[in-house]
Amino acid sequence: MPVADHCPACNPASRLPQWLAGLLDPQAYPHPVDAVTLIETPISWVFLAGEFAYKVKRPVRYPFIDLTAAERRRFLCQEELRLNRRFAPQLYLDVVEIVRVGGQARLRPTAAQDAAPGEVLEQAVRMRRFAAADELDRLLEGHRIEPSELEIFGRWLADVHAALPVAEATSPWGDPDHVRRQLLDNLNECAAASRGLGTQAQVIALRATLVERTNHALPWLTRRRTSGRIRECHGDLHCRNIVRLSGHLLPFDCLEYAPAFRWIDVADEIAFLASDLAARRCPQHRHAFVGGYLEESGDYPGCRVLRLYEAHRALVRAKVAAISAGALAGGAERDAVRSEHQARVAYAYEALAAKDPLLVLMCGLPGSGKTWVARPLAERLEALHIRSDVESKRRDGIRRLA
């Protein structure tokens, strides 16, 4: 959890329930705390205290989530811990209790969850804090990360995906008709949200191409499902949900509250980050990430649906930006969000555009420098670099070592 973030214009502490206000006191914590910073998101309050962050679910209801029941909030705290520890166990530590002691909210010490006195008020996910400057979006903006780090991250993510649970055949997840409805619903929602920015017609104009590309991909979507490519993924893998920690990139903040958004094709998962990197005008980072993932996983058939999913994810981020812009009165911040929205819509067009195929074959004796030539050429062409020696070993069940 970052040490700082963008807070709403008005002080979030003013909207904090009185029974929870005690957590703004540094003495409320069972460890050294100099000051407490409160961050409010649509569904959470996050208390930054010392070396930890405590994430509390807000009792709110939106069309996409209902957190008004205490039992539901408790369950989602446990889900958030379970899901995120697959990706970042270094960050997600445990779930702790908030109790009332002497009329004030306090954090019950982890070692005394069952013994310490106090009425239990709520639960919180305890995380290790990190610097917001180390989040991937900030690293890219500051030109502080090389494409090679994204390649390493892609390889690591492929190994994580390989160990994730596979959707059961009886589940709706990954069903081609379900995917098609999801993609079209998202486009319609993006168009509706874009009305206030004057780009609704531009988004609607994508519908015919999206329908055509989706219908063409239906046989491949079916194969993806039957071949075990639908898994319980992160679900929200974009640059603002990835941080560099101890020299390694780690995803955080999985979608714990919406199973339909995390039980997805692994190609949809990588498309989210690929789309985000492309829309941020970081094509070399996108190329490195996708190439690293595909070479490690061998999931080259995923390329049949990758661009379709990239367009979908670009529209997801365009929709979020449009909704965010609607809550801003104007000024530089609204202009920045509008620019982000337009960049995502533009990339959706690019991802859906027809492209001419190109195949370049490199031939030569062993050790003659084929890879040495092919690798930078693939980067220049933004092409996939497929190595016959790696694929022959994969076919024989030999894991890639270099």
Coordinates of C-alpha atoms in Angstrom, one line a residue:
M1 CA 0.0 0.0 0.0
P2 CA 1.5 3.4 -1.0
V3 CA 2.6 5.9 1.6
A4 CA 0.6 8.6 -0.1
D5 CA -2.1 8.9 -2.8
H6 CA -4.5 11.3 -4.4
C7 CA -7.2 12.2 -1.8
P8 CA -10.6 13.7 -2.6
A9 CA -10.8 17.5 -2.7
C10 CA -12.5 17.5 0.7
N11 CA -10.9 16.0 3.7
P12 CA -11.8 12.3 3.9
A13 CA -11.6 12.4 7.7
S14 CA -14.7 14.6 7.7
R15 CA -16.7 11.7 6.3
L16 CA -15.2 9.1 8.6
P17 CA -17.7 7.5 11.0
Q18 CA -17.3 8.7 14.5
W19 CA -16.8 5.1 15.8
L20 CA -13.8 4.8 13.5
A21 CA -12.2 8.2 14.1
G22 CA -10.0 6.7 16.9
L23 CA -7.8 5.2 14.2
L24 CA -6.5 8.6 13.4
D25 CA -4.7 8.6 16.7
P26 CA -1.2 7.2 16.5
Q27 CA -1.8 5.6 19.9
A28 CA -4.4 3.4 18.4
Y29 CA -1.8 1.0 16.9
P30 CA 0.2 -1.7 18.7
H31 CA 3.5 -0.5 17.0
P32 CA 5.4 2.8 16.6
V33 CA 3.4 5.4 14.7
D34 CA 4.3 9.1 14.3
A35 CA 1.3 10.2 12.3
V36 CA -1.7 8.6 10.6
T37 CA -2.7 9.4 7.0
L38 CA -6.2 8.6 5.8
I39 CA -7.0 7.7 2.1
E40 CA -10.5 7.2 0.9
T41 CA -11.5 5.2 -2.1
P42 CA -15.0 4.4 -3.3
I43 CA -15.1 1.2 -1.3
S44 CA -12.3 1.5 1.3
W45 CA -10.7 3.6 4.0
V46 CA -7.0 3.1 4.2
F47 CA -5.1 4.1 7.3
L48 CA -1.3 4.6 6.7
A49 CA 0.3 4.1 10.1
G50 CA 4.0 3.5 10.6
E51 CA 5.3 0.8 8.4
F52 CA 1.9 -0.7 7.7
A53 CA -1.4 0.2 5.9
Y54 CA -4.8 -0.9 7.2
K55 CA -7.5 -1.3 4.6
V56 CA -11.1 -1.1 6.0
K57 CA -14.1 -1.9 3.8
R58 CA -16.7 0.9 3.8
P59 CA -20.4 0.0 4.3
V60 CA -21.5 1.3 0.9
R61 CA -23.6 0.0 -1.9
Y62 CA -23.0 0.6 -5.6
P63 CA -24.4 -1.2 -8.7
F64 CA -21.3 -3.3 -8.8
I65 CA -20.9 -4.1 -5.1
D66 CA -22.9 -4.2 -1.8
L67 CA -20.8 -3.8 1.4
T68 CA -23.6 -2.9 3.7
A69 CA -23.5 -6.2 5.6
A70 CA -20.8 -6.7 8.1
E71 CA -20.5 -10.4 7.2
R72 CA -19.9 -9.5 3.6
R73 CA -17.1 -7.0 4.5
R74 CA -15.5 -9.6 6.7
F75 CA -15.6 -12.2 3.9
L76 CA -14.1 -9.8 1.4
C77 CA -11.2 -9.0 3.7
Q78 CA -10.3 -12.6 3.8
E79 CA -10.8 -12.9 0.0
E80 CA -8.5 -9.9 -0.5
L81 CA -5.8 -11.5 1.6
R82 CA -6.2 -15.0 -0.1
L83 CA -6.1 -13.6 -3.7
N84 CA -3.4 -11.1 -3.3
R85 CA -1.0 -13.4 -1.4
R86 CA -0.7 -15.4 -4.7
F87 CA 0.9 -12.4 -6.3
A88 CA 2.4 -10.3 -3.4
P89 CA 2.8 -12.2 -0.1
Q90 CA 5.4 -9.7 0.8
L91 CA 2.8 -7.0 0.9
Y92 CA -0.4 -8.7 2.2
L93 CA 0.2 -9.8 5.8
D94 CA -3.0 -10.7 7.5
V95 CA -6.5 -9.6 8.6
V96 CA -6.7 -7.9 11.9
E97 CA -9.6 -6.7 14.2
I98 CA -10.6 -3.2 15.1
V99 CA -12.0 -3.1 18.6
R100 CA -13.5 -0.5 20.9
V101 CA -11.4 0.1 24.0
G102 CA -12.3 2.9 26.4
G103 CA -14.8 4.2 23.9
Q104 CA -12.2 4.5 21.1
A105 CA -11.3 2.4 18.1
R106 CA -8.0 0.5 18.4
L107 CA -6.1 -2.1 16.5
R108 CA -6.0 -5.3 18.4
P109 CA -2.5 -6.7 18.4
T110 CA -2.1 -9.6 15.9
A111 CA -0.7 -12.0 18.5
A112 CA -3.7 -11.4 20.8
Q113 CA -6.6 -11.6 18.4
D114 CA -8.5 -14.0 20.6
A115 CA -7.3 -12.8 24.0
A116 CA -7.2 -9.0 24.1
P117 CA -10.3 -7.3 25.4
G118 CA -12.6 -5.0 23.4
E119 CA -15.8 -5.1 21.3
V120 CA -15.0 -6.0 17.7
L121 CA -16.1 -3.2 15.4
E122 CA -14.6 -4.2 12.1
Q123 CA -11.8 -6.0 10.3
A124 CA -9.0 -4.6 8.3
V125 CA -6.5 -6.0 5.8
R126 CA -3.0 -5.3 7.1
M127 CA -0.4 -4.5 4.4
R128 CA 3.2 -3.4 4.3
R129 CA 3.6 0.1 3.0
F130 CA 5.6 1.2 0.0
A131 CA 6.4 4.4 -1.7
A132 CA 3.9 5.7 -4.3
A133 CA 6.9 6.7 -6.4
D134 CA 7.6 3.0 -6.9
E135 CA 4.3 2.2 -8.6
L136 CA 4.7 1.3 -12.2
D137 CA 2.8 4.3 -13.6
R138 CA 5.1 6.6 -11.7
L139 CA 8.2 4.7 -12.8
L140 CA 7.1 5.0 -16.5
E141 CA 6.4 8.7 -16.2
G142 CA 9.8 9.3 -14.7
H143 CA 11.6 7.1 -17.2
R144 CA 12.9 5.1 -14.3
I145 CA 12.3 1.6 -15.6
E146 CA 13.8 -0.4 -18.5
P147 CA 11.8 -2.7 -20.8
S148 CA 13.9 -5.6 -19.5
E149 CA 12.2 -5.3 -16.1
L150 CA 8.8 -5.8 -17.9
E151 CA 10.2 -8.9 -19.7
I152 CA 11.2 -10.4 -16.3
F153 CA 7.8 -9.5 -14.9
G154 CA 6.1 -11.2 -17.9
R155 CA 8.1 -14.4 -17.3
W156 CA 7.3 -14.3 -13.6
L157 CA 3.6 -13.7 -14.2
A158 CA 3.5 -16.7 -16.6
D159 CA 4.7 -19.0 -13.8
V160 CA 2.2 -17.5 -11.4
H161 CA -0.6 -18.0 -13.9
A162 CA 0.4 -21.6 -14.5
A163 CA -0.3 -22.4 -10.8
L164 CA -3.7 -20.6 -10.6
P165 CA -7.0 -22.6 -10.3
V166 CA -8.6 -23.5 -13.7
A167 CA -12.3 -22.7 -14.2
E168 CA -14.5 -25.8 -14.1
A169 CA -16.3 -26.8 -17.3
T170 CA -19.7 -26.3 -15.7
S171 CA -18.9 -22.7 -14.8
P172 CA -19.9 -19.7 -17.0
W173 CA -16.4 -18.2 -16.9
G174 CA -14.9 -18.0 -20.3
D175 CA -18.0 -19.1 -22.2
P176 CA -17.7 -17.4 -25.6
D177 CA -21.3 -16.0 -25.5
H178 CA -20.6 -14.7 -22.0
V179 CA -17.3 -13.1 -23.2
R180 CA -19.1 -11.5 -26.1
R181 CA -21.8 -10.0 -23.9
Q182 CA -19.2 -8.7 -21.5
L183 CA -17.2 -7.0 -24.3
L184 CA -20.3 -5.3 -25.8
D185 CA -21.7 -4.3 -22.4
N186 CA -18.5 -2.6 -21.6
L187 CA -18.5 -0.7 -24.9
N188 CA -22.0 0.5 -24.2
E189 CA -21.2 1.5 -20.7
C190 CA -18.1 3.4 -22.0
A191 CA -20.2 5.2 -24.6
A192 CA -22.7 6.2 -22.0
A193 CA -20.0 7.5 -19.6
S194 CA -18.3 9.3 -22.5
R195 CA -21.3 11.5 -23.2
G196 CA -20.1 14.3 -20.9
L197 CA -16.7 14.4 -22.7
G198 CA -18.2 14.6 -26.2
T199 CA -16.7 11.3 -27.4
Q200 CA -19.8 9.1 -27.2
A201 CA -20.1 8.9 -31.0
Q202 CA -16.5 8.0 -31.4
V203 CA -16.9 5.1 -28.9
I204 CA -20.2 3.9 -30.5
A205 CA -18.5 3.8 -33.9
L206 CA -16.2 1.0 -32.6
R207 CA -19.2 -1.3 -32.1
A208 CA -19.4 -2.8 -35.6
T209 CA -15.7 -3.6 -35.7
L210 CA -15.8 -5.0 -32.1
V211 CA -18.7 -7.3 -33.0
E212 CA -16.9 -8.5 -36.2
R213 CA -13.7 -9.2 -34.4
T214 CA -15.5 -11.0 -31.5
N215 CA -17.5 -13.2 -33.9
H216 CA -14.4 -14.1 -35.7
A217 CA -12.7 -15.0 -32.4
L218 CA -15.5 -17.3 -31.1
P219 CA -13.9 -20.6 -32.2
W220 CA -10.6 -19.5 -30.6
L221 CA -12.4 -18.4 -27.4
T222 CA -13.9 -21.9 -27.2
R223 CA -10.5 -23.5 -27.6
R224 CA -9.1 -21.2 -24.9
R225 CA -11.8 -22.4 -22.5
T226 CA -11.4 -26.1 -23.2
S227 CA -7.6 -25.9 -23.0
G228 CA -7.7 -24.6 -19.4
R229 CA -6.7 -21.0 -20.2
I230 CA -9.6 -19.6 -18.0
R231 CA -8.1 -19.1 -14.5
E232 CA -8.7 -17.2 -11.3
C233 CA -6.5 -14.3 -12.3
H234 CA -5.7 -10.9 -10.7
G235 CA -8.5 -9.2 -12.7
D236 CA -7.2 -5.6 -12.5
L237 CA -3.7 -5.7 -13.8
H238 CA -2.8 -2.2 -14.9
C239 CA 0.2 0.0 -14.2
R240 CA -1.3 1.6 -11.1
N241 CA -1.7 -1.8 -9.5
I242 CA 2.0 -2.9 -9.9
V243 CA 4.9 -1.8 -7.7
R244 CA 8.6 -2.3 -7.7
L245 CA 9.5 -3.8 -4.3
S246 CA 13.1 -4.9 -3.5
G247 CA 14.0 -4.6 -7.2
H248 CA 11.0 -6.8 -8.4
L249 CA 7.6 -5.8 -9.9
L250 CA 4.7 -7.1 -7.9
P251 CA 0.9 -6.8 -8.6
F252 CA -1.4 -5.7 -5.8
D253 CA -5.1 -4.9 -5.3
C254 CA -6.8 -7.9 -7.0
L255 CA -10.5 -7.7 -7.7
E256 CA -11.7 -9.6 -4.7
Y257 CA -15.4 -8.6 -4.9
A258 CA -16.3 -9.6 -8.5
P259 CA -15.5 -13.3 -9.5
A260 CA -16.7 -12.6 -13.1
F261 CA -13.9 -10.1 -13.5
R262 CA -11.1 -12.3 -12.3
W263 CA -12.1 -15.7 -13.7
I264 CA -10.8 -14.8 -17.1
D265 CA -8.6 -15.9 -19.9
V266 CA -5.0 -15.4 -19.0
A267 CA -4.7 -13.6 -22.4
D268 CA -7.3 -11.1 -21.1
E269 CA -5.1 -10.6 -18.0
I270 CA -1.9 -9.8 -20.0
A271 CA -4.0 -7.7 -22.4
F272 CA -4.9 -5.3 -19.6
L273 CA -1.3 -4.4 -18.9
A274 CA -0.2 -4.6 -22.5
S275 CA -3.0 -2.1 -23.4
D276 CA -2.1 0.2 -20.6
L277 CA 1.5 0.3 -21.6
A278 CA 0.6 0.9 -25.2
A279 CA -1.8 3.7 -24.4
R280 CA 0.9 5.3 -22.2
R281 CA 3.1 5.3 -25.3
C282 CA 5.6 2.8 -24.0
P283 CA 5.6 0.3 -26.9
Q284 CA 9.0 -1.2 -26.0
H285 CA 7.8 -2.0 -22.5
R286 CA 4.7 -3.5 -23.9
H287 CA 6.7 -5.6 -26.4
A288 CA 9.1 -6.8 -23.6
F289 CA 6.2 -7.8 -21.3
V290 CA 4.2 -9.7 -23.8
G291 CA 7.3 -11.3 -25.3
G292 CA 8.6 -12.4 -21.9
Y293 CA 5.2 -13.8 -20.9
L294 CA 4.7 -15.8 -24.2
E295 CA 8.2 -17.2 -24.3
E296 CA 7.9 -18.4 -20.7
S297 CA 4.4 -19.8 -21.0
G298 CA 4.4 -21.0 -24.6
D299 CA 0.9 -19.7 -25.0
Y300 CA 1.3 -18.3 -28.5
P301 CA -2.3 -19.3 -29.4
G302 CA -3.3 -16.5 -27.0
C303 CA -2.2 -14.0 -29.7
R304 CA -5.4 -15.0 -31.6
V305 CA -7.4 -13.1 -29.0
L306 CA -4.9 -10.7 -27.5
R307 CA -5.7 -7.6 -29.6
L308 CA -9.4 -8.1 -29.1
Y309 CA -8.9 -8.2 -25.3
E310 CA -6.5 -5.2 -25.5
A311 CA -9.3 -3.1 -27.2
H312 CA -11.7 -4.3 -24.5
R313 CA -9.3 -3.3 -21.7
A314 CA -8.6 0.1 -23.3
L315 CA -12.3 0.8 -23.2
V316 CA -12.5 -0.3 -19.6
R317 CA -9.9 2.3 -18.7
A318 CA -11.5 4.9 -21.0
K319 CA -14.8 4.3 -19.1
V320 CA -13.1 4.7 -15.7
A321 CA -11.5 7.9 -16.9
A322 CA -14.8 9.3 -18.2
I323 CA -16.5 8.5 -14.9
S324 CA -13.7 10.2 -13.1
A325 CA -13.9 13.3 -15.3
G326 CA -17.6 13.6 -14.5
A327 CA -16.8 14.0 -10.9
L328 CA -14.4 16.9 -11.6
A329 CA -15.5 20.5 -12.0
G330 CA -12.8 21.4 -14.5
G331 CA -9.2 22.7 -14.7
A332 CA -6.0 20.9 -15.3
E333 CA -7.0 17.7 -13.5
R334 CA -10.1 17.2 -15.6
D335 CA -8.1 18.0 -18.8
A336 CA -5.6 15.3 -17.8
V337 CA -8.3 12.7 -17.2
R338 CA -9.9 13.7 -20.5
S339 CA -6.6 13.2 -22.3
E340 CA -6.2 9.7 -20.7
H341 CA -9.7 8.8 -21.8
Q342 CA -9.0 9.9 -25.4
A343 CA -5.7 7.9 -25.4
R344 CA -7.5 4.8 -24.4
V345 CA -10.2 5.2 -27.0
A346 CA -7.6 5.8 -29.7
Y347 CA -5.7 2.6 -28.7
A348 CA -9.0 0.6 -28.8
Y349 CA -9.2 1.7 -32.5
E350 CA -5.6 0.7 -33.1
A351 CA -5.9 -2.7 -31.4
L352 CA -9.0 -3.5 -33.5
A353 CA -7.5 -2.3 -36.8
A354 CA -6.7 -5.0 -39.4
K355 CA -2.9 -5.6 -39.8
D356 CA -0.9 -7.3 -42.5
P357 CA 0.9 -10.4 -41.3
L358 CA 4.7 -10.6 -41.5
L359 CA 7.0 -13.6 -41.0
V360 CA 10.8 -13.3 -40.8
L361 CA 12.8 -16.5 -40.7
M362 CA 16.4 -16.5 -39.4
C363 CA 18.6 -19.3 -40.5
G364 CA 22.2 -20.3 -39.7
L365 CA 24.5 -22.7 -38.0
P366 CA 24.4 -23.1 -34.2
G367 CA 26.3 -20.3 -32.6
S368 CA 26.3 -18.1 -35.7
G369 CA 24.3 -15.3 -34.0
K370 CA 20.7 -15.9 -35.1
T371 CA 19.3 -14.8 -31.7
W372 CA 21.7 -11.9 -31.5
V373 CA 20.3 -10.5 -34.8
A374 CA 16.7 -11.6 -34.3
R375 CA 16.1 -10.1 -30.9
P376 CA 16.7 -6.4 -31.7
L377 CA 15.0 -6.9 -35.0
A378 CA 11.9 -8.2 -33.3
E379 CA 12.0 -5.2 -30.9
R380 CA 12.1 -2.7 -33.9
L381 CA 9.3 -4.5 -35.7
E382 CA 7.3 -5.0 -32.4
A383 CA 7.1 -8.7 -33.5
L384 CA 7.1 -11.8 -31.4
H385 CA 10.5 -13.5 -31.2
I386 CA 10.0 -17.3 -31.3
R387 CA 13.1 -19.4 -30.8
S388 CA 13.1 -22.9 -32.2
D389 CA 15.5 -24.2 -29.6
V390 CA 13.2 -23.1 -26.8
E391 CA 10.1 -24.5 -28.5
S392 CA 11.7 -27.9 -29.3
K393 CA 12.7 -28.2 -25.6
R394 CA 9.2 -27.2 -24.5
R395 CA 7.8 -29.9 -26.8
D396 CA 10.1 -32.4 -25.2
G397 CA 9.1 -31.3 -21.7
I398 CA 12.3 -29.5 -20.9
R399 CA 11.9 -26.2 -19.0
R400 CA 13.6 -23.1 -20.5
L401 CA 16.8 -22.3 -18.5
A402 CA 17.9 -19.1 -20.3

